[in-house]
Coordinates of N, CA and C and ligand atoms in Angstrom, one line a residue:
M2 N 13.3 -1.1 17.0 CA 13.0 -1.8 15.7 C 11.5 -1.5 15.5
E3 N 11.3 -2.1 14.5 CA 10.4 -1.9 14.0 C 9.8 -3.8 13.9
F4 N 8.4 -3.9 14.4 CA 7.8 -5.3 14.2 C 7.0 -5.2 13.4
F5 N 7.0 -6.5 12.0 CA 6.3 -7.1 11.2 C 5.7 -8.1 12.1
L6 N 4.3 -8.6 11.3 CA 3.4 -10.1 11.4 C 4.2 -10.5 10.3
D7 N 5.0 -12.1 10.8 CA 4.9 -13.2 9.1 C 4.0 -14.1 9.2
T8 N 3.0 -13.8 8.6 CA 1.3 -14.5 8.4 C 1.1 -14.0 7.2
A9 N -0.4 -15.2 6.3 CA -0.7 -13.9 5.4 C -2.4 -14.6 5.9
N10 N -2.5 -14.6 7.8 CA -3.6 -15.1 8.8 C -4.5 -13.2 8.8
L11 N -5.4 -12.8 8.2 CA -6.1 -11.9 8.6 C -6.4 -12.1 10.3
V12 N -7.2 -13.1 10.6 CA -7.3 -12.8 12.1 C -6.3 -12.4 12.9
E13 N -5.0 -13.3 12.7 CA -3.8 -13.0 13.5 C -3.7 -11.2 12.9
I14 N -3.5 -10.8 11.7 CA -3.4 -9.8 11.4 C -4.0 -8.6 12.1
R15 N -5.4 -8.7 12.4 CA -6.2 -8.2 12.7 C -5.7 -7.8 14.5
E16 N -5.8 -9.1 14.9 CA -5.4 -8.9 16.2 C -3.9 -8.3 16.6
A17 N -3.2 -8.4 16.0 CA -1.5 -8.1 16.4 C -2.1 -6.6 15.9
A18 N -2.7 -6.3 14.8 CA -2.7 -4.8 14.5 C -3.2 -3.6 16.0
S19 N -4.4 -4.6 16.5 CA -5.4 -3.7 17.6 C -3.8 -3.5 18.8
W20 N -3.2 -4.1 18.8 CA -2.4 -3.7 20.2 C -1.5 -2.2 20.0
G21 N -1.5 -2.3 18.3 CA -0.9 -0.6 18.2 C 0.0 -0.6 18.2
I22 N 0.7 -1.4 18.0 CA 2.1 -1.0 17.7 C 3.2 -2.2 16.5
L23 N 2.1 -2.9 15.5 CA 2.2 -3.5 14.4 C 2.7 -2.4 13.5
D24 N 3.9 -2.2 12.9 CA 5.2 -1.8 11.9 C 4.6 -2.1 10.6
G25 N 4.5 -3.4 10.0 CA 4.0 -4.1 8.8 C 4.1 -5.4 8.9
C26 N 4.0 -6.0 7.7 CA 3.4 -7.6 7.3 C 4.6 -8.4 6.1
T27 N 5.1 -9.0 6.6 CA 5.5 -10.1 5.4 C 4.9 -11.5 5.6
T28 N 4.7 -11.5 4.0 CA 4.2 -13.1 2.9 C 4.9 -14.3 2.3
N29 N 4.8 -15.1 2.7 CA 5.4 -15.8 1.2 C 4.8 -16.9 0.7
P30 N 5.2 -18.0 -0.5 CA 4.3 -18.3 -1.2 C 3.2 -19.4 -0.7
S31 N 4.3 -19.5 1.3 CA 4.0 -21.1 1.6 C 2.9 -20.4 3.1
L32 N 2.8 -18.8 3.0 CA 2.5 -18.8 4.0 C 0.9 -18.2 3.4
I33 N 0.9 -17.8 1.5 CA -0.3 -17.6 0.9 C -1.1 -18.7 1.1
A34 N -0.4 -20.0 1.1 CA -0.7 -21.0 0.5 C -1.8 -21.8 1.8
R35 N -0.7 -21.6 2.9 CA -1.7 -22.3 4.0 C -2.8 -21.5 4.3
E36 N -3.4 -20.4 3.7 CA -4.8 -20.1 3.9 C -5.2 -19.9 2.9
G37 N -5.3 -20.5 2.0 CA -6.1 -21.2 0.5 C -7.1 -19.7 0.2
R38 N -6.9 -18.7 0.1 CA -7.4 -17.5 -0.1 C -6.6 -17.1 -1.4
D39 N -7.5 -16.0 -2.3 CA -6.7 -15.1 -3.3 C -5.8 -14.9 -3.2
F40 N -4.5 -14.4 -3.9 CA -3.5 -14.0 -3.2 C -3.6 -12.8 -3.1
V41 N -4.0 -12.0 -4.6 CA -4.0 -10.4 -4.8 C -5.6 -10.1 -3.5
A42 N -6.3 -10.3 -3.5 CA -7.1 -10.1 -2.4 C -6.6 -10.0 -1.3
T43 N -5.9 -10.9 -0.5 CA -5.1 -11.3 0.8 C -4.3 -10.0 0.9
I44 N -3.5 -9.9 0.1 CA -2.6 -8.9 -0.4 C -3.1 -7.5 0.2
A45 N -4.2 -7.1 -0.6 CA -5.0 -6.1 -0.8 C -5.8 -5.6 1.0
E46 N -6.0 -6.5 1.7 CA -6.4 -6.5 2.6 C -5.7 -6.4 3.5
I47 N -4.4 -7.2 3.6 CA -3.3 -6.7 5.0 C -2.9 -5.5 5.1
C48 N -3.2 -5.1 3.5 CA -2.7 -3.6 3.4 C -3.7 -2.6 3.4
E49 N -4.7 -2.6 3.6 CA -6.0 -2.1 5.0 C -5.9 -1.7 5.9
I50 N -5.0 -2.8 6.6 CA -5.2 -3.5 7.9 C -3.7 -2.5 8.4
V51 N -2.8 -3.1 7.8 CA -1.3 -2.9 8.8 C -1.2 -0.9 8.1
R52 N -1.6 -0.8 7.0 CA -1.1 0.5 6.8 C 0.1 0.8 6.8
G53 N 1.7 -0.1 6.6 CA 2.5 -0.2 6.7 C 3.2 -1.0 5.6
P54 N 4.6 -1.1 5.3 CA 5.0 -2.2 4.1 C 4.6 -3.7 5.0
V55 N 4.4 -3.7 3.6 CA 3.8 -5.1 3.7 C 4.0 -6.1 1.9
S56 N 5.0 -7.1 2.8 CA 5.9 -7.8 1.9 C 5.2 -8.7 0.6
A57 N 4.7 -8.5 -0.1 CA 4.5 -9.7 -1.5 C 5.3 -10.0 -2.4
E58 N 5.6 -11.7 -2.3 CA 6.9 -12.2 -2.9 C 6.5 -12.8 -4.5
V59 N 7.3 -12.1 -5.2 CA 7.3 -13.1 -6.8 C 7.3 -14.2 -6.5
V60 N 7.0 -14.5 -8.1 CA 7.4 -16.3 -7.9 C 8.0 -16.5 -9.3
A61 N 8.1 -16.0 -10.1 CA 9.1 -16.1 -11.4 C 10.8 -16.3 -11.0
T62 N 11.2 -17.3 -11.8 CA 12.2 -17.7 -11.3 C 13.2 -17.1 -12.2
H63 N 12.9 -16.2 -13.1 CA 13.7 -15.5 -14.1 C 13.5 -13.8 -13.9
A64 N 14.9 -12.9 -14.4 CA 14.6 -11.6 -13.6 C 13.3 -10.7 -14.1
A65 N 13.3 -11.4 -15.4 CA 12.2 -10.5 -16.6 C 10.4 -11.0 -15.8
G66 N 10.3 -11.9 -15.3 CA 9.4 -12.2 -15.3 C 9.5 -11.7 -13.2
M67 N 10.3 -11.8 -12.7 CA 10.1 -11.1 -11.5 C 9.8 -9.5 -11.6
V68 N 10.4 -9.2 -12.8 CA 10.4 -7.3 -12.4 C 8.7 -7.2 -13.0
E69 N 8.2 -8.1 -14.3 CA 6.8 -8.0 -14.5 C 5.6 -8.2 -13.2
E70 N 6.0 -9.0 -12.6 CA 5.3 -9.5 -11.5 C 5.3 -8.7 -10.8
G71 N 6.3 -8.0 -10.1 CA 6.9 -7.1 -9.0 C 6.1 -5.7 -9.6
R72 N 6.7 -5.2 -10.6 CA 5.4 -4.5 -11.2 C 4.1 -4.1 -11.3
L73 N 3.5 -5.1 -11.0 CA 2.2 -5.6 -10.9 C 2.2 -5.5 -9.2
L74 N 2.5 -6.0 -8.8 CA 2.2 -6.3 -7.5 C 2.1 -4.9 -6.4
A75 N 3.4 -3.7 -6.8 CA 3.2 -2.8 -6.4 C 2.1 -1.6 -6.7
R76 N 1.7 -2.2 -7.8 CA 0.0 -0.6 -8.0 C -0.8 -1.8 -7.0
I77 N -1.0 -2.7 -6.6 CA -2.0 -2.9 -5.7 C -2.3 -2.0 -4.5
S78 N -1.0 -1.4 -4.0 CA -0.9 -0.1 -3.1 C -0.1 0.1 -2.9
E79 N 0.2 1.2 -2.1 CA 1.8 1.8 -2.0 C 2.4 1.5 -0.7
H80 N 1.8 0.5 -0.1 CA 2.1 -0.5 0.9 C 3.1 -1.3 0.1
V81 N 2.8 -2.1 -1.0 CA 3.6 -3.4 -0.9 C 4.8 -3.2 -1.3
V82 N 5.5 -4.2 -0.6 CA 7.0 -4.5 -0.9 C 7.4 -5.5 -2.0
V83 N 7.7 -6.0 -2.5 CA 7.6 -7.1 -3.4 C 9.4 -7.5 -3.1
K84 N 8.7 -8.9 -2.7 CA 9.7 -9.7 -2.1 C 10.5 -10.7 -3.1
V85 N 11.6 -10.6 -3.4 CA 12.0 -11.4 -4.3 C 13.5 -11.7 -3.9
P86 N 13.7 -13.2 -4.3 CA 15.0 -13.7 -3.9 C 16.1 -13.5 -3.8
L87 N 16.9 -14.1 -3.0 CA 18.4 -13.8 -3.7 C 19.4 -14.6 -3.9
D88 N 18.9 -14.6 -5.3 CA 19.7 -15.2 -6.3 C 20.5 -14.3 -7.2
A89 N 20.6 -14.1 -7.8 CA 21.5 -13.9 -9.1 C 20.2 -13.0 -10.4
E90 N 19.5 -13.8 -10.3 CA 18.0 -13.0 -10.9 C 17.0 -12.1 -10.3
G91 N 17.6 -12.6 -8.9 CA 16.8 -11.6 -8.0 C 17.5 -10.5 -7.5
I92 N 18.5 -10.4 -7.5 CA 19.8 -9.5 -7.9 C 19.1 -8.3 -8.7
K93 N 19.4 -9.0 -9.8 CA 18.8 -8.1 -11.4 C 17.5 -7.9 -11.1
A94 N 16.7 -8.3 -11.1 CA 15.0 -7.6 -10.5 C 15.5 -6.7 -9.6
T95 N 15.8 -6.7 -8.3 CA 15.8 -5.6 -7.2 C 16.4 -4.3 -8.2
K96 N 17.4 -4.8 -8.7 CA 18.2 -3.3 -9.0 C 17.7 -2.6 -10.2
I97 N 16.7 -3.3 -11.5 CA 15.7 -2.3 -11.8 C 14.5 -2.4 -11.1
L98 N 13.8 -2.8 -10.4 CA 12.4 -2.4 -9.4 C 13.5 -1.4 -8.6
S99 N 13.9 -1.3 -8.4 CA 14.6 -0.4 -7.4 C 14.8 1.0 -8.2
G100 N 15.0 0.8 -9.3 CA 15.8 2.1 -10.1 C 14.6 2.9 -10.5
E101 N 13.0 1.4 -10.5 CA 11.9 2.5 -10.5 C 11.0 3.2 -9.6
G102 N 11.5 2.8 -8.5 CA 11.2 3.3 -7.2 C 9.8 2.1 -6.7
V103 N 10.2 0.8 -7.0 CA 9.7 0.0 -6.5 C 10.8 -0.6 -5.2
R104 N 9.6 -0.6 -3.9 CA 10.7 -1.1 -2.5 C 10.9 -2.8 -2.6
C105 N 12.5 -3.0 -2.6 CA 12.0 -4.7 -2.8 C 12.6 -5.4 -1.6
N106 N 11.9 -6.1 -0.7 CA 12.6 -6.8 0.3 C 13.2 -8.4 -0.2
V107 N 14.4 -8.4 -0.3 CA 15.5 -9.3 -0.9 C 15.6 -10.3 0.3
T108 N 15.1 -12.1 -0.1 CA 15.0 -12.3 0.9 C 15.5 -14.1 0.4
L109 N 15.8 -15.0 1.9 CA 15.9 -15.8 1.7 C 17.5 -16.0 1.6
C110 N 18.0 -14.9 2.5 CA 19.7 -14.4 3.2 C 20.2 -15.2 3.5
F111 N 21.0 -16.3 3.3 CA 21.9 -17.0 4.6 C 23.3 -16.6 4.3
Q112 N 23.5 -15.9 4.3 CA 25.1 -15.3 4.4 C 25.7 -13.9 3.7
P113 N 26.6 -13.3 4.6 CA 26.8 -11.6 4.6 C 27.1 -11.5 3.2
A114 N 27.5 -12.3 2.1 CA 28.3 -11.2 0.8 C 26.5 -11.0 0.1
Q115 N 25.3 -12.3 0.2 CA 24.5 -12.3 -0.7 C 23.8 -11.0 0.2
A116 N 24.0 -10.8 1.0 CA 23.3 -8.9 1.5 C 24.4 -7.9 1.3
L117 N 25.3 -7.9 1.2 CA 26.3 -6.7 0.1 C 25.8 -6.5 -1.0
L118 N 25.2 -7.6 -1.6 CA 25.0 -7.9 -3.2 C 23.1 -7.4 -3.3
A119 N 22.6 -7.5 -1.7 CA 21.1 -6.9 -2.3 C 21.3 -5.4 -1.5
A120 N 22.0 -5.2 -0.8 CA 22.7 -3.2 -0.2 C 22.8 -2.8 -1.7
K121 N 23.6 -3.2 -2.8 CA 24.6 -2.8 -4.0 C 23.5 -2.6 -5.0
A122 N 22.2 -3.6 -5.0 CA 21.7 -4.0 -5.9 C 20.3 -2.4 -5.9
G123 N 20.6 -2.2 -3.9 CA 19.1 -0.8 -3.2 C 17.7 -1.4 -3.2
A124 N 17.9 -2.9 -2.9 CA 17.3 -3.3 -2.0 C 16.3 -2.2 -0.4
A125 N 15.3 -2.2 -0.5 CA 14.8 -1.3 0.8 C 14.9 -2.1 2.2
Y126 N 15.1 -3.5 2.1 CA 15.2 -4.9 3.4 C 15.8 -5.9 2.7
V127 N 16.6 -6.5 3.6 CA 17.3 -7.8 3.3 C 17.1 -8.7 4.5
S128 N 16.5 -9.5 4.4 CA 15.8 -10.4 5.4 C 16.8 -11.7 5.1
P129 N 17.9 -11.9 6.4 CA 18.7 -13.2 6.3 C 17.5 -13.9 7.7
F130 N 17.2 -15.5 7.2 CA 16.7 -16.3 7.9 C 17.4 -17.2 9.2
V131 N 17.2 -16.4 10.3 CA 18.1 -16.5 11.7 C 17.4 -18.1 12.0
G132 N 16.0 -18.4 12.1 CA 15.7 -19.8 12.8 C 16.4 -21.0 11.4
R133 N 16.4 -20.7 10.1 CA 16.7 -21.8 9.2 C 17.8 -22.6 9.4
L134 N 18.6 -21.0 9.8 CA 20.4 -21.8 9.7 C 20.3 -22.3 11.3
D135 N 19.9 -21.5 12.5 CA 19.9 -22.4 13.5 C 19.4 -23.9 13.3
D136 N 18.2 -23.8 12.7 CA 18.0 -25.1 12.3 C 19.2 -26.4 12.1
V137 N 19.9 -25.5 11.0 CA 20.9 -26.7 10.4 C 22.4 -26.1 11.0
G138 N 22.2 -26.1 12.2 CA 24.0 -26.2 13.3 C 24.5 -24.6 13.0
I139 N 23.9 -24.1 12.4 CA 25.1 -22.5 11.9 C 23.7 -21.1 13.5
E140 N 24.5 -20.8 14.1 CA 24.3 -19.9 14.4 C 23.1 -18.3 13.7
G141 N 22.2 -18.3 13.5 CA 21.3 -17.3 12.6 C 22.2 -16.0 12.7
M142 N 22.2 -15.6 14.3 CA 22.6 -14.3 14.6 C 23.5 -14.2 14.5
D143 N 24.8 -14.8 14.0 CA 25.7 -14.3 13.7 C 26.1 -14.0 12.6
L144 N 25.3 -13.8 11.7 CA 25.3 -13.6 10.6 C 24.1 -12.3 10.1
V145 N 23.3 -12.0 10.9 CA 22.5 -10.2 11.5 C 23.7 -9.6 11.7
R146 N 24.3 -10.3 12.7 CA 25.7 -9.0 13.5 C 27.0 -8.5 11.8
Q147 N 26.9 -9.8 11.7 CA 28.1 -9.6 10.2 C 27.2 -8.8 9.2
I148 N 26.3 -8.7 8.8 CA 25.1 -7.8 8.0 C 25.4 -6.9 8.7
L149 N 24.9 -6.7 9.9 CA 24.9 -4.6 10.2 C 26.5 -4.2 10.1
E150 N 26.9 -5.1 10.7 CA 28.1 -4.4 10.8 C 29.3 -4.2 9.4
I151 N 28.7 -4.5 8.4 CA 29.1 -4.5 6.8 C 28.4 -3.2 6.4
Y152 N 27.6 -3.4 7.0 CA 26.7 -1.9 6.4 C 27.1 -0.5 7.1
A153 N 27.3 -1.0 8.2 CA 27.6 0.3 9.4 C 29.3 0.9 8.4
N154 N 29.8 0.0 8.0 CA 31.2 0.7 7.1 C 30.7 1.4 5.8
Y155 N 29.3 1.3 4.8 CA 29.1 1.8 4.2 C 27.6 2.8 3.8
P156 N 27.9 3.9 4.8 CA 26.4 4.4 4.9 C 25.6 4.9 3.9
Q157 N 26.0 5.0 2.4 CA 25.7 5.1 1.8 C 24.0 3.9 1.2
Y158 N 24.5 3.0 1.9 CA 23.3 2.0 1.8 C 22.2 1.6 2.5
T159 N 21.2 2.2 2.0 CA 20.0 2.3 3.1 C 19.5 1.1 3.5
T160 N 19.9 -0.2 2.8 CA 19.0 -1.2 3.0 C 18.7 -2.0 4.7
K161 N 17.7 -2.0 4.5 CA 17.3 -2.3 6.5 C 17.3 -3.8 6.4
V162 N 18.3 -4.4 7.6 CA 17.8 -5.8 8.3 C 17.0 -5.8 8.6
L163 N 16.2 -7.1 7.9 CA 14.6 -7.6 8.4 C 14.8 -9.4 9.0
V164 N 15.1 -8.8 10.2 CA 15.5 -10.5 10.8 C 13.9 -11.3 10.7
A165 N 14.1 -12.6 10.3 CA 13.4 -13.2 9.5 C 13.7 -14.6 9.7
S166 N 12.7 -15.4 9.4 CA 12.5 -17.4 10.3 C 13.3 -17.2 11.3
V167 N 11.9 -16.4 12.7 CA 11.9 -16.8 13.9 C 11.4 -17.5 14.6
R168 N 12.0 -17.9 15.4 CA 11.5 -19.3 16.0 C 10.6 -18.3 17.6
H169 N 11.5 -18.0 18.7 CA 11.6 -17.5 19.8 C 11.2 -16.3 20.4
P170 N 10.7 -16.3 21.2 CA 11.4 -14.5 21.6 C 12.8 -14.2 22.5
M171 N 13.4 -15.1 22.0 CA 15.0 -14.7 22.4 C 15.3 -14.3 21.0
H172 N 15.5 -14.2 20.0 CA 15.3 -14.2 18.4 C 15.4 -12.7 18.8
V173 N 14.1 -12.3 19.4 CA 13.5 -11.1 19.1 C 14.5 -10.3 20.2
V174 N 15.0 -10.5 21.5 CA 15.7 -9.9 22.3 C 17.5 -9.7 21.7
E175 N 17.5 -10.7 21.0 CA 18.9 -10.8 20.7 C 19.2 -9.9 19.0
A176 N 18.2 -10.1 17.8 CA 18.3 -8.6 17.2 C 18.1 -7.9 17.7
A177 N 17.4 -7.2 18.7 CA 17.0 -6.2 19.4 C 18.4 -5.7 19.7
R178 N 19.4 -6.6 20.3 CA 20.1 -6.2 21.5 C 21.3 -5.6 20.0
L179 N 21.1 -6.5 18.5 CA 22.1 -6.3 17.9 C 21.8 -5.1 17.1
G180 N 20.8 -4.6 17.1 CA 20.3 -3.4 16.4 C 19.9 -3.4 15.2
A181 N 19.0 -4.5 15.2 CA 18.6 -4.8 13.6 C 17.4 -4.0 13.6
D182 N 17.3 -3.5 12.3 CA 16.7 -2.8 11.8 C 14.4 -2.8 12.1
V183 N 14.4 -4.4 11.8 CA 13.1 -4.5 11.7 C 13.1 -6.1 12.3
I184 N 11.5 -7.1 13.1 CA 12.0 -8.4 12.6 C 10.8 -8.6 12.1
T185 N 10.9 -9.9 11.3 CA 8.9 -10.4 11.2 C 9.0 -11.3 12.1
L186 N 7.7 -11.6 12.9 CA 7.5 -12.7 13.8 C 6.1 -13.1 13.4
P187 N 5.9 -14.4 13.2 CA 4.8 -15.6 13.6 C 4.2 -15.1 14.6
F188 N 3.2 -15.3 15.0 CA 1.8 -15.0 15.7 C 2.1 -15.5 16.7
G189 N 2.1 -16.1 16.8 CA 2.9 -16.9 18.5 C 3.9 -16.6 18.9
V190 N 4.8 -16.1 18.2 CA 6.0 -15.3 18.6 C 5.6 -14.2 19.6
F191 N 4.9 -13.2 18.6 CA 4.3 -12.0 19.1 C 3.9 -12.5 20.5
R192 N 2.8 -13.3 20.1 CA 1.9 -13.0 21.5 C 3.0 -13.7 22.1
R193 N 3.9 -14.3 22.4 CA 4.2 -14.4 23.7 C 5.6 -13.8 23.9
L194 N 5.7 -12.9 23.7 CA 6.8 -11.4 24.4 C 6.3 -11.0 25.3
V195 N 4.9 -10.3 25.3 CA 3.9 -9.9 26.6 C 4.2 -11.0 27.5
Q196 N 4.2 -12.5 27.3 CA 3.9 -13.6 28.5 C 4.6 -13.3 29.5
H197 N 4.6 -13.0 30.5 CA 5.8 -14.0 31.5 C 4.6 -14.3 33.0
P198 N 4.7 -15.6 33.6 CA 4.1 -16.0 34.8 C 4.0 -14.7 36.2
L199 N 4.9 -14.0 36.4 CA 5.6 -13.0 37.2 C 4.4 -12.1 37.2
T200 N 4.1 -11.7 35.5 CA 3.3 -10.4 35.6 C 1.7 -11.0 35.4
D201 N 1.7 -12.0 35.1 CA 0.3 -12.6 35.6 C -0.3 -13.2 37.3
K202 N 0.5 -13.3 38.3 CA 0.7 -13.5 39.0 C 0.9 -12.0 39.7
G203 N 1.4 -11.8 39.5 CA 1.4 -9.8 40.3 C -0.1 -9.1 39.7
I204 N -0.5 -9.3 38.4 CA -1.9 -8.5 37.9 C -3.0 -9.5 38.9
Q205 N -2.6 -10.7 39.4 CA -3.9 -11.5 39.8 C -3.9 -11.3 41.5
A206 N -2.7 -10.4 42.4 CA -2.8 -10.1 43.2 C -2.8 -9.2 43.5
F207 N -2.3 -7.9 42.6 CA -3.2 -6.1 43.3 C -4.5 -6.7 42.8
T208 N -5.8 -7.6 41.6 CA -7.1 -7.7 41.5 C -7.9 -8.3 42.7
E209 N -7.2 -9.3 43.5 CA -7.5 -9.5 44.6 C -7.2 -8.0 46.0
D210 N -5.6 -8.0 45.7 CA -5.9 -6.9 47.2 C -6.7 -5.6 47.2
W211 N -7.4 -5.0 45.3 CA -8.0 -4.2 44.9 C -9.2 -3.7 45.9
K212 N -10.1 -5.3 46.3 CA -11.1 -5.8 46.6 C -11.6 -5.1 48.3
K213 N -10.3 -5.4 48.3 CA -9.6 -4.8 50.0 C -10.1 -2.9 50.4
V214 N -10.3 -2.0 49.6 CA -10.3 -1.0 49.3 C -11.7 -0.5 49.9
P215 N -11.7 0.7 50.6 CA -12.9 0.8 50.7 C -13.8 1.2 50.0
D216 N -13.6 2.0 48.3 CA -14.0 2.2 47.4 C -13.6 1.8 46.4
T217 N -13.7 0.4 45.6 CA -13.4 0.2 44.2 C -13.1 1.1 43.2
D218 N -14.1 1.7 42.6 CA -14.2 2.3 41.7 C -13.8 3.4 41.3
I219 N -12.5 3.4 40.8 CA -11.6 4.2 40.6 C -12.4 5.6 39.4
V220 N -12.6 5.1 38.5 CA -13.6 6.5 37.7 C -14.4 7.0 38.2
G221 N -15.5 6.3 38.9 CA -16.1 7.3 39.8 C -15.2 8.4 41.1
Q222 N -14.4 7.6 41.9 CA -14.0 8.3 43.0 C -13.0 9.3 42.2
V223 N -12.5 9.3 41.5 CA -11.3 10.0 40.6 C -12.3 11.6 40.2
G224 N -13.6 11.2 39.3 CA -14.7 12.3 38.4 C -14.9 12.9 39.7
R225 N -15.1 12.3 40.8 CA -15.6 13.4 42.2 C -14.5 14.2 42.8
W226 N -13.3 13.5 43.2 CA -11.9 14.5 42.9 C -11.8 15.5 42.2
L227 N -12.0 15.5 40.8 CA -11.8 16.3 39.9 C -12.4 17.4 40.0
E228 N -13.6 17.3 40.1 CA -14.8 18.0 40.5 C -15.3 19.1 41.7
A229 N -14.5 18.3 42.9 CA -14.8 19.3 43.6 C -13.4 19.7 43.1
H230 N -11.8 19.6 42.6 CA -10.7 20.5 43.1 C -11.0 21.2 41.6
G231 N -12.2 21.8 40.8 CA -12.0 22.7 39.8 C -11.4 21.7 38.2
R232 N -10.8 20.6 38.9 CA -10.1 20.5 38.0 C -10.9 19.6 36.4
Ligands
LIG7 O1 9.2 -15.1 5.9 C1 9.9 -15.7 5.6 C2 10.9 -16.1 6.8 O2 10.4 -15.8 8.2 C3 10.1 -18.1 7.3 O3 10.2 -18.4 8.3 O4 9.6 -20.2 9.8 O5 9.8 -20.6 7.6 O6 11.8 -20.5 8.3 P1 10.3 -19.8 8.4

C-alpha cells in the first residue's frame, strides 16, 4: 500500500519524507489555507521534497474552469496530480484532463456509484472519505470495500483507490486488509503508526541491559573482529 501525507505543512512533509517510506502527498484548499502560504510555491516545494504524486486541487466549479486550472497546475511539476471534486462538472473535467494525459485524483467520494463514474472518466485516483462518513454514522470502510469489489470486476479500470479522511491507525489497518492501493494520512496518524508502549518499554530494557556487557562499543568490536578475520 502506498503512503501519502495529507497536509500542506512542509515541516511535516520533510519529517515524514525523512523516514524513507513516503510515496506522495495530498492537499486540498482547506489544508493550503491553514498554512497561509502561496499555493503554487507550496505545491512546487512539496513536489521537490516528495518526488512522487502530489495532489493539487482545482477550485473552479464548472468543468471549463477546472480544466483550465488543471492544465496549469499540471505544468508546475511532473509530480502534480490534479484533484477534482466528484460532481458532474468534475467528471466532465476528469474525462478531458485524463484524455490529455493529466492525472486526476477525483475527491469527495461518498458512495460507490460515484467511484464507478470516476473510473469511467479515466481518473488516476478516487478518494473515498472514510472519516467524514464515520462522523455521520455510516461505516466509511464499507465504501472502500464496495469500490474495490466493483473495480475488481472491471480490470480495464486502472483507477487507484486512495483512502482519505483518515482519523486513526485502525483506518490504516482496515484499508490495508481490504487491499486499498493508497492511503493518505494526517501527520498525527502517520506518527502514531509506529508507536507502541511495549516497543518503547522493550527498547528501554535492552538499552539498560546492554550497559552490563563487558564491551558496549559494537562498532569498534565488530571492526576489530572483521579485521582479525580478514573480512
Ligand atoms: O484530503 C482530503 C481529506 O483527507 C480530508 O480529510 O479530515 O478533512 O475529513 P478530513
